[in-house]
């Protein structure tokens, strides 16, 4: 059974640019969540999508956005990148209909220079 | 405000030396408490979900327990391969959907 796949694994961008990260959840999982992980703040929730609808959103500026497609694949976008956006971005999937533990992908390491 | 605090931040054990990691939480109501293990350069790996005070779950050398204010992850006779960061997270009643509030983790090093 394939796990959660995130692409790309590594990314280097310049301040002011925008970036799109991709996540393919486990087959059959309808909930996809995104988290930002930094050494100082730990794991912080960005947003969650369920059946193409944003179900929950964390305390991040509007530069961070996401979407989910009909096949449950999800993308997140960060516009006007800042140095502080450098982080490991993790995607997690769940069936979405019970208190099932999330399965995380390996993440995308974003470096903003 | 929902909060999760883990202690200690770092722990160094010798192989075979049992210990416990603590996760204290303050939430308006608890849908579930989760334990994850994270190795360097990888995403968190799910270990346990606990739902109500008094509940316990075990997996190999790990045992997780839950009270109304905290959870413990007991590690019995650890091995070097248990070295990792252990993360605790809560799913509060105030969060619709599946948003988890994570603690900052305990970095565990087990030496031979």
PDB file of C-alpha atoms in Angstrom:
ATOM      1  CA  UNK A   1       0.000   0.000   0.000  1.00  0.00           C
ATOM      2  CA  UNK A   2       1.596   3.276  -1.110  1.00  0.00           C
ATOM      3  CA  UNK A   3       2.103   5.942   1.510  1.00  0.00           C
ATOM      4  CA  UNK A   4       1.692   9.698   1.328  1.00  0.00           C
ATOM      5  CA  UNK A   5       3.798  11.132  -1.485  1.00  0.00           C
ATOM      6  CA  UNK A   6       5.071  14.692  -1.432  1.00  0.00           C
ATOM      7  CA  UNK A   7       6.862  16.408  -4.276  1.00  0.00           C
ATOM      8  CA  UNK A   8       9.357  17.875  -4.611  1.00  0.00           C
ATOM      9  CA  UNK A   9      11.510  16.738  -1.670  1.00  0.00           C
ATOM     10  CA  UNK A  10      13.715  19.803  -1.752  1.00  0.00           C
ATOM     11  CA  UNK A  11      13.201  23.287  -3.106  1.00  0.00           C
ATOM     12  CA  UNK A  12      15.252  26.478  -3.095  1.00  0.00           C
ATOM     13  CA  UNK A  13      13.454  29.723  -3.904  1.00  0.00           C
ATOM     14  CA  UNK A  14      14.262  33.422  -3.819  1.00  0.00           C
ATOM     15  CA  UNK A  15      12.442  35.950  -1.652  1.00  0.00           C
ATOM     16  CA  UNK A  16       9.384  37.315  -3.410  1.00  0.00           C
ATOM     17  CA  UNK A  17       8.834  34.238  -5.559  1.00  0.00           C
ATOM     18  CA  UNK A  18       5.937  31.856  -5.177  1.00  0.00           C
ATOM     19  CA  UNK A  19       5.982  28.093  -4.752  1.00  0.00           C
ATOM     20  CA  UNK A  20       3.570  25.186  -5.166  1.00  0.00           C
ATOM     21  CA  UNK A  21       3.946  21.944  -3.246  1.00  0.00           C
ATOM     22  CA  UNK A  22       2.102  18.739  -4.065  1.00  0.00           C
ATOM     23  CA  UNK A  23       0.723  15.909  -1.956  1.00  0.00           C
ATOM     24  CA  UNK A  24      -0.812  12.588  -3.007  1.00  0.00           C
ATOM     25  CA  UNK A  25      -2.617  10.936  -0.078  1.00  0.00           C
ATOM     26  CA  UNK A  26      -3.065   7.250   0.613  1.00  0.00           C
ATOM     27  CA  UNK A  27      -5.614   5.738  -1.744  1.00  0.00           C
ATOM     28  CA  UNK A  28      -9.090   6.079  -0.265  1.00  0.00           C
ATOM     29  CA  UNK A  29      -8.143   8.834   2.189  1.00  0.00           C
ATOM     30  CA  UNK A  30     -10.294  11.927   1.776  1.00  0.00           C
ATOM     31  CA  UNK A  31      -8.750  14.233   4.364  1.00  0.00           C
ATOM     32  CA  UNK A  32      -5.461  15.984   3.643  1.00  0.00           C
ATOM     33  CA  UNK A  33      -3.795  18.362   6.078  1.00  0.00           C
ATOM     34  CA  UNK A  34      -0.715  20.512   5.775  1.00  0.00           C
ATOM     35  CA  UNK A  35       1.737  21.432   8.519  1.00  0.00           C
ATOM     36  CA  UNK A  36       4.788  23.659   8.700  1.00  0.00           C
ATOM     37  CA  UNK A  37       7.684  22.429  10.829  1.00  0.00           C
ATOM     38  CA  UNK A  38      10.488  24.708  12.004  1.00  0.00           C
ATOM     39  CA  UNK A  39      13.062  24.230  14.781  1.00  0.00           C
ATOM     40  CA  UNK A  40      11.670  27.145  16.779  1.00  0.00           C
ATOM     41  CA  UNK A  41       7.918  26.627  16.430  1.00  0.00           C
ATOM     42  CA  UNK A  42       7.653  22.895  15.908  1.00  0.00           C
ATOM     43  CA  UNK A  43       4.747  21.541  13.880  1.00  0.00           C
ATOM     44  CA  UNK A  44       2.083  24.115  13.132  1.00  0.00           C
ATOM     45  CA  UNK A  45      -1.194  23.413  11.414  1.00  0.00           C
ATOM     46  CA  UNK A  46      -1.783  25.213   8.112  1.00  0.00           C
ATOM     47  CA  UNK A  47      -5.075  23.859   6.756  1.00  0.00           C
ATOM     48  CA  UNK A  48      -7.135  20.755   6.176  1.00  0.00           C
ATOM     49  CA  UNK A  49      -9.159  19.688   3.164  1.00  0.00           C
ATOM     50  CA  UNK A  50     -11.888  17.092   3.039  1.00  0.00           C
ATOM     51  CA  UNK A  51     -13.638  16.184  -0.192  1.00  0.00           C
ATOM     52  CA  UNK A  52     -12.301  19.301  -1.945  1.00  0.00           C
ATOM     53  CA  UNK A  53     -13.501  21.667   0.813  1.00  0.00           C
ATOM     54  CA  UNK A  54     -11.312  23.499   3.293  1.00  0.00           C
ATOM     55  CA  UNK A  55     -12.538  22.264   6.652  1.00  0.00           C
ATOM     56  CA  UNK A  56     -10.126  24.058   8.969  1.00  0.00           C
ATOM     57  CA  UNK A  57      -7.452  26.735   8.751  1.00  0.00           C
ATOM     58  CA  UNK A  58      -4.561  27.635  11.048  1.00  0.00           C
ATOM     59  CA  UNK A  59      -3.168  31.049  11.930  1.00  0.00           C
ATOM     60  CA  UNK A  60      -1.098  31.752   8.846  1.00  0.00           C
ATOM     61  CA  UNK A  61      -1.223  34.786   6.549  1.00  0.00           C
ATOM     62  CA  UNK A  62      -3.220  34.748   3.352  1.00  0.00           C
ATOM     63  CA  UNK A  63      -0.018  34.148   1.373  1.00  0.00           C
ATOM     64  CA  UNK A  64      -0.498  30.503   2.286  1.00  0.00           C
ATOM     65  CA  UNK A  65      -3.268  28.795   0.375  1.00  0.00           C
ATOM     66  CA  UNK A  66      -4.237  25.340  -0.700  1.00  0.00           C
ATOM     67  CA  UNK A  67      -6.678  23.273  -2.637  1.00  0.00           C
ATOM     68  CA  UNK A  68      -7.773  19.692  -3.066  1.00  0.00           C
ATOM     69  CA  UNK A  69      -8.754  17.969  -6.270  1.00  0.00           C
ATOM     70  CA  UNK A  70     -11.488  15.426  -6.904  1.00  0.00           C
ATOM     71  CA  UNK A  71      -8.937  12.580  -6.658  1.00  0.00           C
ATOM     72  CA  UNK A  72      -7.991  13.870  -3.163  1.00  0.00           C
ATOM     73  CA  UNK A  73      -4.561  15.062  -4.277  1.00  0.00           C
ATOM     74  CA  UNK A  74      -3.732  18.397  -2.723  1.00  0.00           C
ATOM     75  CA  UNK A  75      -1.492  21.358  -3.433  1.00  0.00           C
ATOM     76  CA  UNK A  76      -0.402  24.210  -1.247  1.00  0.00           C
ATOM     77  CA  UNK A  77       0.858  27.518  -2.546  1.00  0.00           C
ATOM     78  CA  UNK A  78       2.938  30.180  -0.869  1.00  0.00           C
ATOM     79  CA  UNK A  79       3.144  33.539  -2.596  1.00  0.00           C
ATOM     80  CA  UNK A  80       5.633  36.362  -2.052  1.00  0.00           C
ATOM     81  CA  UNK A  81       8.060  34.133  -0.190  1.00  0.00           C
ATOM     82  CA  UNK A  82       9.840  35.441   2.893  1.00  0.00           C
ATOM     83  CA  UNK A  83      13.010  34.120   4.539  1.00  0.00           C
ATOM     84  CA  UNK A  84      10.898  32.967   7.483  1.00  0.00           C
ATOM     85  CA  UNK A  85       8.957  30.605   5.232  1.00  0.00           C
ATOM     86  CA  UNK A  86      11.967  28.300   5.132  1.00  0.00           C
ATOM     87  CA  UNK A  87      10.712  25.103   6.732  1.00  0.00           C
ATOM     88  CA  UNK A  88       9.761  21.477   6.271  1.00  0.00           C
ATOM     89  CA  UNK A  89       6.234  21.323   4.893  1.00  0.00           C
ATOM     90  CA  UNK A  90       4.429  18.135   5.788  1.00  0.00           C
ATOM     91  CA  UNK A  91       1.299  16.681   4.326  1.00  0.00           C
ATOM     92  CA  UNK A  92      -0.798  14.139   6.197  1.00  0.00           C
ATOM     93  CA  UNK A  93      -3.739  12.055   5.100  1.00  0.00           C
ATOM     94  CA  UNK A  94      -6.568  10.331   6.923  1.00  0.00           C
ATOM     95  CA  UNK A  95      -9.802   8.606   5.980  1.00  0.00           C
ATOM     96  CA  UNK A  96     -11.438  11.673   7.536  1.00  0.00           C
ATOM     97  CA  UNK A  97     -14.403   9.898   9.045  1.00  0.00           C
ATOM     98  CA  UNK A  98     -13.090   8.697  12.402  1.00  0.00           C
ATOM     99  CA  UNK A  99     -10.412   9.471  14.950  1.00  0.00           C
ATOM    100  CA  UNK A 100      -7.839   7.715  12.798  1.00  0.00           C
ATOM    101  CA  UNK A 101      -4.219   8.721  13.234  1.00  0.00           C
ATOM    102  CA  UNK A 102      -2.780  10.743  10.429  1.00  0.00           C
ATOM    103  CA  UNK A 103      -0.198   9.251   8.082  1.00  0.00           C
ATOM    104  CA  UNK A 104       2.444  11.805   7.180  1.00  0.00           C
ATOM    105  CA  UNK A 105       4.558  12.119   4.083  1.00  0.00           C
ATOM    106  CA  UNK A 106       8.303  12.747   4.215  1.00  0.00           C
ATOM    107  CA  UNK A 107       7.803  16.437   3.551  1.00  0.00           C
ATOM    108  CA  UNK A 108       9.149  19.105   1.250  1.00  0.00           C
ATOM    109  CA  UNK A 109      12.144  21.029   2.547  1.00  0.00           C
ATOM    110  CA  UNK A 110      11.762  24.625   1.362  1.00  0.00           C
ATOM    111  CA  UNK A 111      14.679  27.014   1.613  1.00  0.00           C
ATOM    112  CA  UNK A 112      14.111  30.693   0.831  1.00  0.00           C
ATOM    113  CA  UNK A 113      17.243  32.716   0.044  1.00  0.00           C
TER     114      UNK A 113
ATOM    115  CA  UNK B   1      -6.289  28.478  24.424  1.00  0.00           C
ATOM    116  CA  UNK B   2      -5.444  24.861  23.613  1.00  0.00           C
ATOM    117  CA  UNK B   3      -1.848  24.065  24.537  1.00  0.00           C
ATOM    118  CA  UNK B   4       0.468  21.069  24.501  1.00  0.00           C
ATOM    119  CA  UNK B   5       3.738  21.019  26.453  1.00  0.00           C
ATOM    120  CA  UNK B   6       6.262  18.203  26.279  1.00  0.00           C
ATOM    121  CA  UNK B   7       9.067  17.506  28.706  1.00  0.00           C
ATOM    122  CA  UNK B   8      11.914  17.057  28.826  1.00  0.00           C
ATOM    123  CA  UNK B   9      13.064  18.740  25.602  1.00  0.00           C
ATOM    124  CA  UNK B  10      15.904  16.261  25.322  1.00  0.00           C
ATOM    125  CA  UNK B  11      16.698  12.983  27.039  1.00  0.00           C
ATOM    126  CA  UNK B  12      19.774  10.809  26.885  1.00  0.00           C
ATOM    127  CA  UNK B  13      19.493   7.222  28.071  1.00  0.00           C
ATOM    128  CA  UNK B  14      21.793   4.261  28.130  1.00  0.00           C
ATOM    129  CA  UNK B  15      20.595   1.129  26.412  1.00  0.00           C
ATOM    130  CA  UNK B  16      18.284  -0.717  28.810  1.00  0.00           C
ATOM    131  CA  UNK B  17      17.626   2.323  31.012  1.00  0.00           C
ATOM    132  CA  UNK B  18      13.837   2.778  31.173  1.00  0.00           C
ATOM    133  CA  UNK B  19      12.250   6.227  31.390  1.00  0.00           C
ATOM    134  CA  UNK B  20       9.115   8.250  30.626  1.00  0.00           C
ATOM    135  CA  UNK B  21       8.304  11.221  28.431  1.00  0.00           C
ATOM    136  CA  UNK B  22       5.601  13.653  29.493  1.00  0.00           C
ATOM    137  CA  UNK B  23       2.927  15.474  27.509  1.00  0.00           C
ATOM    138  CA  UNK B  24       0.786  18.000  29.395  1.00  0.00           C
ATOM    139  CA  UNK B  25      -2.221  19.450  27.662  1.00  0.00           C
ATOM    140  CA  UNK B  26      -4.809  22.152  28.213  1.00  0.00           C
ATOM    141  CA  UNK B  27      -7.827  21.832  25.968  1.00  0.00           C
ATOM    142  CA  UNK B  28     -11.490  22.704  26.180  1.00  0.00           C
ATOM    143  CA  UNK B  29     -12.328  19.095  25.416  1.00  0.00           C
ATOM    144  CA  UNK B  30     -10.368  16.195  23.987  1.00  0.00           C
ATOM    145  CA  UNK B  31     -11.297  14.197  20.895  1.00  0.00           C
ATOM    146  CA  UNK B  32      -8.017  12.304  21.004  1.00  0.00           C
ATOM    147  CA  UNK B  33      -4.344  12.431  21.988  1.00  0.00           C
ATOM    148  CA  UNK B  34      -1.752  11.185  19.525  1.00  0.00           C
ATOM    149  CA  UNK B  35       1.858  10.066  19.861  1.00  0.00           C
ATOM    150  CA  UNK B  36       4.219  10.151  16.885  1.00  0.00           C
ATOM    151  CA  UNK B  37       7.860   9.293  16.362  1.00  0.00           C
ATOM    152  CA  UNK B  38       9.965  11.356  13.961  1.00  0.00           C
ATOM    153  CA  UNK B  39      13.357  10.399  12.603  1.00  0.00           C
ATOM    154  CA  UNK B  40      15.667  13.048  11.101  1.00  0.00           C
ATOM    155  CA  UNK B  41      14.664  14.028   7.572  1.00  0.00           C
ATOM    156  CA  UNK B  42      11.395  12.087   7.721  1.00  0.00           C
ATOM    157  CA  UNK B  43       7.772  12.778   8.472  1.00  0.00           C
ATOM    158  CA  UNK B  44       6.229  11.781  11.805  1.00  0.00           C
ATOM    159  CA  UNK B  45       5.285   8.121  12.155  1.00  0.00           C
ATOM    160  CA  UNK B  46       2.038   7.343  13.977  1.00  0.00           C
ATOM    161  CA  UNK B  47       2.371   5.369  17.219  1.00  0.00           C
ATOM    162  CA  UNK B  48      -0.806   5.622  19.335  1.00  0.00           C
ATOM    163  CA  UNK B  49      -4.155   7.321  19.771  1.00  0.00           C
ATOM    164  CA  UNK B  50      -5.671   7.636  23.248  1.00  0.00           C
ATOM    165  CA  UNK B  51      -9.218   8.801  23.762  1.00  0.00           C
ATOM    166  CA  UNK B  52     -10.103   8.851  27.456  1.00  0.00           C
ATOM    167  CA  UNK B  53      -8.466   9.047  30.876  1.00  0.00           C
ATOM    168  CA  UNK B  54      -7.251   5.693  32.095  1.00  0.00           C
ATOM    169  CA  UNK B  55      -6.615   4.322  28.645  1.00  0.00           C
ATOM    170  CA  UNK B  56      -3.300   2.581  27.930  1.00  0.00           C
ATOM    171  CA  UNK B  57      -1.768   1.275  24.710  1.00  0.00           C
ATOM    172  CA  UNK B  58       1.411  -0.703  24.101  1.00  0.00           C
ATOM    173  CA  UNK B  59       3.667  -1.404  21.169  1.00  0.00           C
ATOM    174  CA  UNK B  60       6.926  -3.277  21.634  1.00  0.00           C
ATOM    175  CA  UNK B  61       8.965  -1.297  24.204  1.00  0.00           C
ATOM    176  CA  UNK B  62       6.544   1.656  24.236  1.00  0.00           C
ATOM    177  CA  UNK B  63       3.514   2.165  26.438  1.00  0.00           C
ATOM    178  CA  UNK B  64       1.307   5.251  26.339  1.00  0.00           C
ATOM    179  CA  UNK B  65      -1.026   6.281  29.160  1.00  0.00           C
ATOM    180  CA  UNK B  66      -3.549   9.100  29.515  1.00  0.00           C
ATOM    181  CA  UNK B  67      -4.963  11.123  32.409  1.00  0.00           C
ATOM    182  CA  UNK B  68      -7.241  14.163  32.296  1.00  0.00           C
ATOM    183  CA  UNK B  69      -4.270  16.529  32.143  1.00  0.00           C
ATOM    184  CA  UNK B  70      -1.329  14.612  30.731  1.00  0.00           C
ATOM    185  CA  UNK B  71      -0.041  11.626  28.867  1.00  0.00           C
ATOM    186  CA  UNK B  72       3.097   9.598  29.415  1.00  0.00           C
ATOM    187  CA  UNK B  73       5.117   7.605  26.940  1.00  0.00           C
ATOM    188  CA  UNK B  74       6.986   4.944  28.876  1.00  0.00           C
ATOM    189  CA  UNK B  75      10.011   3.394  27.205  1.00  0.00           C
ATOM    190  CA  UNK B  76      11.095   0.089  28.691  1.00  0.00           C
ATOM    191  CA  UNK B  77      14.646  -1.184  28.151  1.00  0.00           C
ATOM    192  CA  UNK B  78      15.255   1.130  25.169  1.00  0.00           C
ATOM    193  CA  UNK B  79      17.592   0.269  22.317  1.00  0.00           C
ATOM    194  CA  UNK B  80      19.672   2.644  20.158  1.00  0.00           C
ATOM    195  CA  UNK B  81      17.089   2.295  17.360  1.00  0.00           C
ATOM    196  CA  UNK B  82      14.539   3.984  19.630  1.00  0.00           C
ATOM    197  CA  UNK B  83      16.500   7.229  19.239  1.00  0.00           C
ATOM    198  CA  UNK B  84      14.173   9.766  17.621  1.00  0.00           C
ATOM    199  CA  UNK B  85      12.028  12.781  18.416  1.00  0.00           C
ATOM    200  CA  UNK B  86       8.719  11.846  20.036  1.00  0.00           C
ATOM    201  CA  UNK B  87       5.827  14.165  19.355  1.00  0.00           C
ATOM    202  CA  UNK B  88       2.557  14.473  21.222  1.00  0.00           C
ATOM    203  CA  UNK B  89      -0.522  16.059  19.633  1.00  0.00           C
ATOM    204  CA  UNK B  90      -4.105  16.686  20.665  1.00  0.00           C
ATOM    205  CA  UNK B  91      -7.268  16.972  18.642  1.00  0.00           C
ATOM    206  CA  UNK B  92      -9.391  19.374  20.691  1.00  0.00           C
ATOM    207  CA  UNK B  93     -13.172  19.538  20.544  1.00  0.00           C
ATOM    208  CA  UNK B  94     -12.765  23.170  19.454  1.00  0.00           C
ATOM    209  CA  UNK B  95     -11.103  22.018  16.208  1.00  0.00           C
ATOM    210  CA  UNK B  96     -13.523  21.047  13.531  1.00  0.00           C
ATOM    211  CA  UNK B  97     -12.128  18.468  11.194  1.00  0.00           C
ATOM    212  CA  UNK B  98      -8.724  16.984  11.808  1.00  0.00           C
ATOM    213  CA  UNK B  99      -6.476  19.827  12.929  1.00  0.00           C
ATOM    214  CA  UNK B 100      -3.915  18.643  15.480  1.00  0.00           C
ATOM    215  CA  UNK B 101      -2.084  20.799  18.033  1.00  0.00           C
ATOM    216  CA  UNK B 102       1.452  19.482  18.455  1.00  0.00           C
ATOM    217  CA  UNK B 103       3.911  19.860  21.279  1.00  0.00           C
ATOM    218  CA  UNK B 104       7.510  20.680  20.380  1.00  0.00           C
ATOM    219  CA  UNK B 105       8.681  17.160  21.028  1.00  0.00           C
ATOM    220  CA  UNK B 106      11.211  15.274  23.136  1.00  0.00           C
ATOM    221  CA  UNK B 107      14.467  14.374  21.441  1.00  0.00           C
ATOM    222  CA  UNK B 108      15.544  10.954  22.713  1.00  0.00           C
ATOM    223  CA  UNK B 109      19.063   9.587  22.332  1.00  0.00           C
ATOM    224  CA  UNK B 110      19.771   6.026  23.419  1.00  0.00           C
ATOM    225  CA  UNK B 111      23.448   5.120  23.603  1.00  0.00           C
ATOM    226  CA  UNK B 112      24.874   1.571  23.528  1.00  0.00           C
TER     227      UNK B 112
END
